[in-house]
Coordinates of C-alpha atoms in Angstrom, one line a residue:
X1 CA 3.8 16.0 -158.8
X2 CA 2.4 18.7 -156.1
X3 CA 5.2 20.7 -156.7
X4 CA 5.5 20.6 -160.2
X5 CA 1.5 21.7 -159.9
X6 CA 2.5 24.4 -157.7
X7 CA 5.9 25.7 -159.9
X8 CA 2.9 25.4 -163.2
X9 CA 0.4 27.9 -161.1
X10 CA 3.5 29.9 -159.9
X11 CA 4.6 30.7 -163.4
X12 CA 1.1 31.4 -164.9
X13 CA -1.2 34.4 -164.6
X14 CA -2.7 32.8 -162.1
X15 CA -0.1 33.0 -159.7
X16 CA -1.6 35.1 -157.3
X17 CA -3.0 32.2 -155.9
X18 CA -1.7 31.7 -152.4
X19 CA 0.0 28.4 -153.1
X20 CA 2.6 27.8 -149.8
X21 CA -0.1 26.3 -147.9
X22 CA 0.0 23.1 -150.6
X23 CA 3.6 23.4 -151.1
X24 CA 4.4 22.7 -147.5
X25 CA 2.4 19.0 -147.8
X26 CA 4.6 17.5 -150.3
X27 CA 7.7 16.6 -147.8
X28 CA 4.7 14.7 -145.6
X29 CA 3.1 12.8 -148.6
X30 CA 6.7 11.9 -149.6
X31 CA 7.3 10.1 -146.4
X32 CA 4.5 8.0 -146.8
X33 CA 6.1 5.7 -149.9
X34 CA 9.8 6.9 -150.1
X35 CA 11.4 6.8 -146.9
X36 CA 13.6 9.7 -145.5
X37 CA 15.9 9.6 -148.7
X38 CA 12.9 10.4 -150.6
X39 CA 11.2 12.5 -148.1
X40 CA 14.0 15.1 -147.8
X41 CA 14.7 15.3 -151.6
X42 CA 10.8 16.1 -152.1
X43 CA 11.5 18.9 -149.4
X44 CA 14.6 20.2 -151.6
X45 CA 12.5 20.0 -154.5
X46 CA 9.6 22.2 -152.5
X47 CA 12.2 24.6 -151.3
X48 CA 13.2 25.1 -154.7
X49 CA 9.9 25.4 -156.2
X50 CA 9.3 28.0 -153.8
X51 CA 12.6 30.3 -154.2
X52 CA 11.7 30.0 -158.2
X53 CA 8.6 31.0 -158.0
X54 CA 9.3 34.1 -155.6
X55 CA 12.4 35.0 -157.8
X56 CA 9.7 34.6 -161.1
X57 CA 7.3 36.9 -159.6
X58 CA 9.9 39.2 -158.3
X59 CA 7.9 38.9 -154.5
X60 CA 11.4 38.9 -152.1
X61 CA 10.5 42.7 -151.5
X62 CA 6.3 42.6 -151.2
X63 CA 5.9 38.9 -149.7
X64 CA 9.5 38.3 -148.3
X65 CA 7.1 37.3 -144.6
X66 CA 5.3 35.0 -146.6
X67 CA 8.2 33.0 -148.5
X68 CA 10.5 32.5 -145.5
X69 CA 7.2 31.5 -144.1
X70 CA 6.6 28.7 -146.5
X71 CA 10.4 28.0 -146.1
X72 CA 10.0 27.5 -142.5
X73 CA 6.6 25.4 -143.1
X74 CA 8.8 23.2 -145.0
X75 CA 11.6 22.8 -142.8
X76 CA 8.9 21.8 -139.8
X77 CA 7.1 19.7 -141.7
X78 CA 10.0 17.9 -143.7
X79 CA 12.0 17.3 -140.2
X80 CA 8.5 15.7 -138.5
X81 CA 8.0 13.3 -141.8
X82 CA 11.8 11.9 -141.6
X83 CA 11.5 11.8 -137.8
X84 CA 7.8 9.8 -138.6
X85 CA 9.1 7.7 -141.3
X86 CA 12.0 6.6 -139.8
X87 CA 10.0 5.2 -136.8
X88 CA 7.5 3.3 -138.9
X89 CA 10.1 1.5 -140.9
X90 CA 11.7 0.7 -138.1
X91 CA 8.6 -0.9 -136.5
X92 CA 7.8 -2.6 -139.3
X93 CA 11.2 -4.2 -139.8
X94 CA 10.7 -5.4 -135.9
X95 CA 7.5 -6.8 -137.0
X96 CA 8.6 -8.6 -140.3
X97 CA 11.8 -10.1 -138.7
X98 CA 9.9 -11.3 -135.6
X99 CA 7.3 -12.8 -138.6
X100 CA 10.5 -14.2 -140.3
X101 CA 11.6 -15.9 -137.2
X102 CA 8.4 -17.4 -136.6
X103 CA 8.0 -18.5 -140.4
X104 CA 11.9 -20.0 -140.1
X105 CA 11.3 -21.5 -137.0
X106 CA 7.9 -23.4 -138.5
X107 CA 9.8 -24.8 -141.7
X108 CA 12.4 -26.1 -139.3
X109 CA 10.3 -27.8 -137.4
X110 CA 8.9 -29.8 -140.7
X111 CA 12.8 -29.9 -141.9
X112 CA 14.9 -31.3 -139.6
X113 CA 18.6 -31.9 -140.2
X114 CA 19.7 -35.4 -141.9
X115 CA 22.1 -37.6 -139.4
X116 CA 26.0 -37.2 -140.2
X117 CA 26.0 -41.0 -140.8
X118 CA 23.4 -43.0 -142.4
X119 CA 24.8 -46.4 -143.4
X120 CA 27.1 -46.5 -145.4
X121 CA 27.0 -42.4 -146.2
X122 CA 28.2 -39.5 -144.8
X123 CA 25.3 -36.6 -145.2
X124 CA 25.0 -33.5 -144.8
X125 CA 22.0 -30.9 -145.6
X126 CA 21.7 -27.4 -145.7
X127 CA 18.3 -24.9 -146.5
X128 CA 18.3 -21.2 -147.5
X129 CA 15.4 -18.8 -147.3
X130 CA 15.0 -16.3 -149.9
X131 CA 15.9 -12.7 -148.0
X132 CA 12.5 -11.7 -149.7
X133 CA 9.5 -11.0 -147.3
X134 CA 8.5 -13.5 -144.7
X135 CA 6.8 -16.5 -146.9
X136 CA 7.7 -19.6 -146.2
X137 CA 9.2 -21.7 -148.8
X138 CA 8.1 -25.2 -150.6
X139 CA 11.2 -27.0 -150.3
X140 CA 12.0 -29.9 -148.9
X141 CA 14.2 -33.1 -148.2
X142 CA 15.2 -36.1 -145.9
X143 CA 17.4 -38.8 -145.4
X144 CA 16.1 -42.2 -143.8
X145 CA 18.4 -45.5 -143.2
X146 CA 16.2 -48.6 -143.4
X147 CA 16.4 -52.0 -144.4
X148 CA 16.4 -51.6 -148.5
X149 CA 19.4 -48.9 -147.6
X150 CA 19.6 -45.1 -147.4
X151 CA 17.1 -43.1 -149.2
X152 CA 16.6 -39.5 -149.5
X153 CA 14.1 -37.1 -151.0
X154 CA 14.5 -33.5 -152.4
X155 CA 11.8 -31.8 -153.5
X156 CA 9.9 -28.5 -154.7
X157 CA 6.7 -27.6 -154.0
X158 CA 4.8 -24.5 -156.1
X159 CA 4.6 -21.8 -154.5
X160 CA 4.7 -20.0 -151.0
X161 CA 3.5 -19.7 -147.8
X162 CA 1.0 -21.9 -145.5
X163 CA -0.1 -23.9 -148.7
X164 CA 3.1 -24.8 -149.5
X165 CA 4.1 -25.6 -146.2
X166 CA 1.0 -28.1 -145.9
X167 CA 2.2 -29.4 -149.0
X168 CA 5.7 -30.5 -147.6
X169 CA 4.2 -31.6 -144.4
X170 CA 2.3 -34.1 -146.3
X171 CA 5.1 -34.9 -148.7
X172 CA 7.4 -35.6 -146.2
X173 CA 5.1 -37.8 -143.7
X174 CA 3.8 -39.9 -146.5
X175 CA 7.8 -40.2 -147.8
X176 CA 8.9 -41.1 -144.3
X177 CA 6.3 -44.0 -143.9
X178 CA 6.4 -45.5 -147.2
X179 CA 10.0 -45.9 -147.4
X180 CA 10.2 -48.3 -144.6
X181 CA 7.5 -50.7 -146.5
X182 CA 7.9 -50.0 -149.9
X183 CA 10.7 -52.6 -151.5
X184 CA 10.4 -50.0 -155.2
X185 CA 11.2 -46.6 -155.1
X186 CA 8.5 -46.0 -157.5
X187 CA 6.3 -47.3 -155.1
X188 CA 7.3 -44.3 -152.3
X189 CA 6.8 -41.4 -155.1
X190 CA 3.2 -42.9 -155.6
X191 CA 2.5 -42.4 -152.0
X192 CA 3.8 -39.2 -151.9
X193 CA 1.9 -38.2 -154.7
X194 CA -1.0 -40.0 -153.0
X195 CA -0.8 -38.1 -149.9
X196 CA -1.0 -34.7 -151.8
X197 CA -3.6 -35.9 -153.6
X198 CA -5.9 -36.1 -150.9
X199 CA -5.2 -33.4 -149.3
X200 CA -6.0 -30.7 -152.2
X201 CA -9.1 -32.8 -152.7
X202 CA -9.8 -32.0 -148.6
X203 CA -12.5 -29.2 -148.6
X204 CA -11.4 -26.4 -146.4
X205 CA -7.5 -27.2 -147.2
X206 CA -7.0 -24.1 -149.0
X207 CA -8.5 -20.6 -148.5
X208 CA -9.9 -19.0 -150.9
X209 CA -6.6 -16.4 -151.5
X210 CA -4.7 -19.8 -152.4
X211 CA -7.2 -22.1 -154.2
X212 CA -6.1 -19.7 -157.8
X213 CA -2.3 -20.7 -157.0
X214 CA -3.1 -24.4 -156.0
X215 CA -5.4 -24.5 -159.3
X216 CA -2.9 -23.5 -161.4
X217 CA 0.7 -24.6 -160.1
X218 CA -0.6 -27.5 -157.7
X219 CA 2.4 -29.6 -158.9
X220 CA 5.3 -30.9 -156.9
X221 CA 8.6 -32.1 -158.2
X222 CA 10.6 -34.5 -156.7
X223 CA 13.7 -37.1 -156.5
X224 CA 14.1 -39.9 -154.5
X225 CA 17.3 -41.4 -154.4
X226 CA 18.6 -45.4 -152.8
X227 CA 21.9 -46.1 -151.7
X228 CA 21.6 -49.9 -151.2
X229 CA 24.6 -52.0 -149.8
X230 CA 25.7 -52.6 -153.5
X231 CA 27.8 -50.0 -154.8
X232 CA 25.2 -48.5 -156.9
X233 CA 22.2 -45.6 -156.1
X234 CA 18.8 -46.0 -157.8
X235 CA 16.5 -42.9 -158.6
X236 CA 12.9 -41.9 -159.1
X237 CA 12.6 -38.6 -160.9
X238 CA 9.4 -36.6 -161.4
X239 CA 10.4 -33.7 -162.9
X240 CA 13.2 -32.5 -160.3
X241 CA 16.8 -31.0 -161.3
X242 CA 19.1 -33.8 -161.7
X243 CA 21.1 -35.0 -159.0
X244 CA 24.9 -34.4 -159.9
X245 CA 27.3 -36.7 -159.1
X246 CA 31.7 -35.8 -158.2
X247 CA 33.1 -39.2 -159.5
X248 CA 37.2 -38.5 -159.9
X249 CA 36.8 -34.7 -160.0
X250 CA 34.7 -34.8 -162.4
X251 CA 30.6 -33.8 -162.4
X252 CA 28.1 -35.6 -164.2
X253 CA 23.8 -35.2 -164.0
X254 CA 22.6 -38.5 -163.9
X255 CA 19.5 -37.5 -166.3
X256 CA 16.4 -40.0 -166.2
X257 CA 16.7 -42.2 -168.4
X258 CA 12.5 -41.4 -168.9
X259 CA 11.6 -38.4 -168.1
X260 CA 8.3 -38.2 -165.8
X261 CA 6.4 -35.4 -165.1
X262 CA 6.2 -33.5 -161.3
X263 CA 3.5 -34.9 -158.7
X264 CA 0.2 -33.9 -159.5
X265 CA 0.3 -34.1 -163.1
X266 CA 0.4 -37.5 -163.2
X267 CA -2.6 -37.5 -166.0
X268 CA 0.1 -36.7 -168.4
X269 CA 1.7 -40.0 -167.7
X270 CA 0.7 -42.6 -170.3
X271 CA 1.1 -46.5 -169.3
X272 CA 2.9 -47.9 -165.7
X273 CA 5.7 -45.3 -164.9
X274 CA 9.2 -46.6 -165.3
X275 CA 11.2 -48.4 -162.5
X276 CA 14.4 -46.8 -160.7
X277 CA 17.4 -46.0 -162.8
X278 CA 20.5 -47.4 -161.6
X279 CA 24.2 -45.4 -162.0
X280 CA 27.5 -46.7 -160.0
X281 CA 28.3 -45.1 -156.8
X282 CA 31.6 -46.1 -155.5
X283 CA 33.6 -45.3 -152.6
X284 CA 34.8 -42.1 -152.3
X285 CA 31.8 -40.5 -154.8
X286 CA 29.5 -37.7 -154.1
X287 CA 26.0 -37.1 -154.6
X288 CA 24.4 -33.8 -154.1
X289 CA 20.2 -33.3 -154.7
X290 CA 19.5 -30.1 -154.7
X291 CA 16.4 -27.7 -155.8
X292 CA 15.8 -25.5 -158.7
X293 CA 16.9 -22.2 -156.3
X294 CA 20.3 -23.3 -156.2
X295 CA 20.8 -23.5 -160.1
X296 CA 18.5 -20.6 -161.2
X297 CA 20.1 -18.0 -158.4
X298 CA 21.7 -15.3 -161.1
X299 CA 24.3 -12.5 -160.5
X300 CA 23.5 -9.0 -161.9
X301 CA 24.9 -9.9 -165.6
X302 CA 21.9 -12.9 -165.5
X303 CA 24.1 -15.5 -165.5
X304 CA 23.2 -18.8 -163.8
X305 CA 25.1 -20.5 -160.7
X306 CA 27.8 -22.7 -162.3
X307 CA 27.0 -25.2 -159.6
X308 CA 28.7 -28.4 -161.2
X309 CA 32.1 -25.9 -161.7
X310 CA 32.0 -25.0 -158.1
X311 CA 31.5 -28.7 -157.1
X312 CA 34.5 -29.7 -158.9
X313 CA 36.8 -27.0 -157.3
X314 CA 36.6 -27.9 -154.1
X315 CA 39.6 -29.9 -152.4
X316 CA 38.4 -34.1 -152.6
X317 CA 39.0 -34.3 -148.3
X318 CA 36.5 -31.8 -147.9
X319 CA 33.2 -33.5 -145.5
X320 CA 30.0 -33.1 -146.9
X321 CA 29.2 -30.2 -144.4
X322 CA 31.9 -28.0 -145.4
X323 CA 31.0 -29.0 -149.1
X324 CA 27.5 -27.6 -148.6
X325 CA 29.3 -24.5 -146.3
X326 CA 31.6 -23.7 -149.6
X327 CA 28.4 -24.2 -152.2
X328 CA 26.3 -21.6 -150.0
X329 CA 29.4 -18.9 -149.2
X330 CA 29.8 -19.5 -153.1
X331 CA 26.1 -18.8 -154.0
X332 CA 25.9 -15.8 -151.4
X333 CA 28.7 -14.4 -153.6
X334 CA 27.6 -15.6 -156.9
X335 CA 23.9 -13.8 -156.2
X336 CA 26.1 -10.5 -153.8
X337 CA 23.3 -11.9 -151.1
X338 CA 20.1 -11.5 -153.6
X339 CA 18.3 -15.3 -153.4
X340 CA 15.4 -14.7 -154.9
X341 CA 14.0 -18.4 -154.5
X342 CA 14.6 -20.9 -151.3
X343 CA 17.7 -23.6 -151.5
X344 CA 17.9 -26.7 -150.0
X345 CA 20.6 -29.5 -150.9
X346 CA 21.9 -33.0 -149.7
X347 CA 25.2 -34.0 -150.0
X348 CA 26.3 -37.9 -149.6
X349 CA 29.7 -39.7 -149.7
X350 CA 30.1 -43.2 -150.4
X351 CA 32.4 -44.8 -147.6
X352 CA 32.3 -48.1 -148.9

């Protein structure tokens, strides 16, 4: 815009204005917001705005000192904003990767990987964190063996950052107390729900830069899933992507049979909520709970994951870890490295 000023005063009667001075600022306000791409295509643009001005006015024979001096201010000032620039995007990338670590290293501390055998499963699990900023994401999930059998919890929770990370804290610790004393699944979810309950009804919980996005999308969804002895799994749903279940190379989404409504909104529930569903899980089955990140990622023509196609091609030997390693070099490539929302799945096989 400076130049374009400049080239406007330049080719008006008022071009005896000494202009150079403000022509010679636009590489250095450049470097501010566009980097030294930007920085040294706002110089070219200067340096031409200054040539077709001189040629305009026919000055190369009466101010020739004074053009190759606002060339030469140009040059100076264009090589000290890339040289500038360059420096302070490449201490802020030092400071938002060291930020990234820290943020990655917190979640992992909350999420810690589910044991290779649990019962009569094999597991694995496997989290992804958007490449966008340094926020740390609401997922979560868990896999405990106790006496009712195997269960396991994938959820989502609204939002980013330390809210939502409080948020699966919460989750998780009420998930991984109640299943050891709760005989119905539905039981668990209510204390999960429970716990986050009281802690958005805490004063002090949230700051005040949060309370708008706790207000408004302070909803969790969530599956929890029971893999007894019998050859069966049981689910609780509140409003969480189906689980998706490889029986014979074949995918199917084992939809609730009534569909409930996320944590936190449970005055939309009318009545007692349902009990589990039940669906068959035999020997030599999978099961993979996933979040909404995984199915929503989209490629540059918008289209969606094809997560249950992807399932299906993959060889029938395959262990659940190199499952999830295959889904996730898939997504990558699927979304040419672009997640725009955090993943986190759990696969299971039935052994017997």
């Amino acid at each position: 815009m400076i130049a374009l000023g400049v080239l406007g005063i330049e080719l008006s009667p008022a071009h005896d204005l000494v202009t150079g001075p403000v022509l010679t600022t636009t590489p250095a306000l450049a470097a501010l917001t566009m980097g030294p791409v930007g920085t040294l295509s706002a110089a070219a643009l200067a340096a031409s705005v200054n040539a077709t001005s001189a040629t305009y006015n026919q000055s190369w024979g009466t101010q020739t000192q004074l053009i190759i001096g606002n060339f030469l201010g140009i040059i100076v000032v264009s090589v000290a904003s890339v040289i500038l620039s360059n420096a302070v995007r490449t201490r802020r990338q030092i400071e938002l990767d060291q930020v990234r670590r820290i943020a990655v290293a917190a979640q992992e501390v909350v999420l810690r990987p589910v044991p290779e055998l649990l019962g009569p499963v094999r597991a694995a699990s496997l989290c992804l964190a958007a490449g966008t900023g340094a926020q740390i994401g609401g997922d979560l999930y868990e896999a405990v063996q106790t006496r009712y059998g195997v269960r396991l919890i994938v959820g989502d929770v609204r939002g980013k950052g330390l809210s939502a990370i409080r948020a699966v804290a919460v989750a998780l610790g009420a998930f991984r107390e109640a299943v050891h004393y709760e005989r119905e699944l539905q039981e668990v979810m209510n204390h999960c729900a429970a716990a986050l309950r009281r802690e958005a009804a805490v004063p002090g919980t949230y700051s005040q830069a949060e309370l708008p996005e706790v207000l408004l999308e302070g909803f969790t969804t969530a599956l929890i899933a029971e893999v007894p002895d019998e050859q069966v799994v049981r689910l609780v749903n509140r409003g969480h992507p189906p689980p998706l279940m490889l029986h014979r190379g074949e995918v199917q989404a084992l939809m609730p049979a009534s569909p409930l409504p996320p944590l936190g909104l449970e005055d939309l529930v009318a009545g007692p909520p349902p009990g589990a569903d039940s669906h068959p899980f035999l020997p030599g089955d999978r099961l993979l709970l996933y979040t909404d990140g995984v199915i929503e990622a989209r490629n540059r023509d918008n289209d969606f994951f094809p997560l249950p196609e992807t399932m299906e091609h993959i060889p029938a030997g395959t262990s659940p870890q190199d499952i999830l390693d295959e889904l996730h070099q898939a997504l990558i490539r699927h979304t040419e490295g672009r997640l725009t929302d955090d993943v986190a799945m759990i696969l299971i096989d039935r052994l017997a």
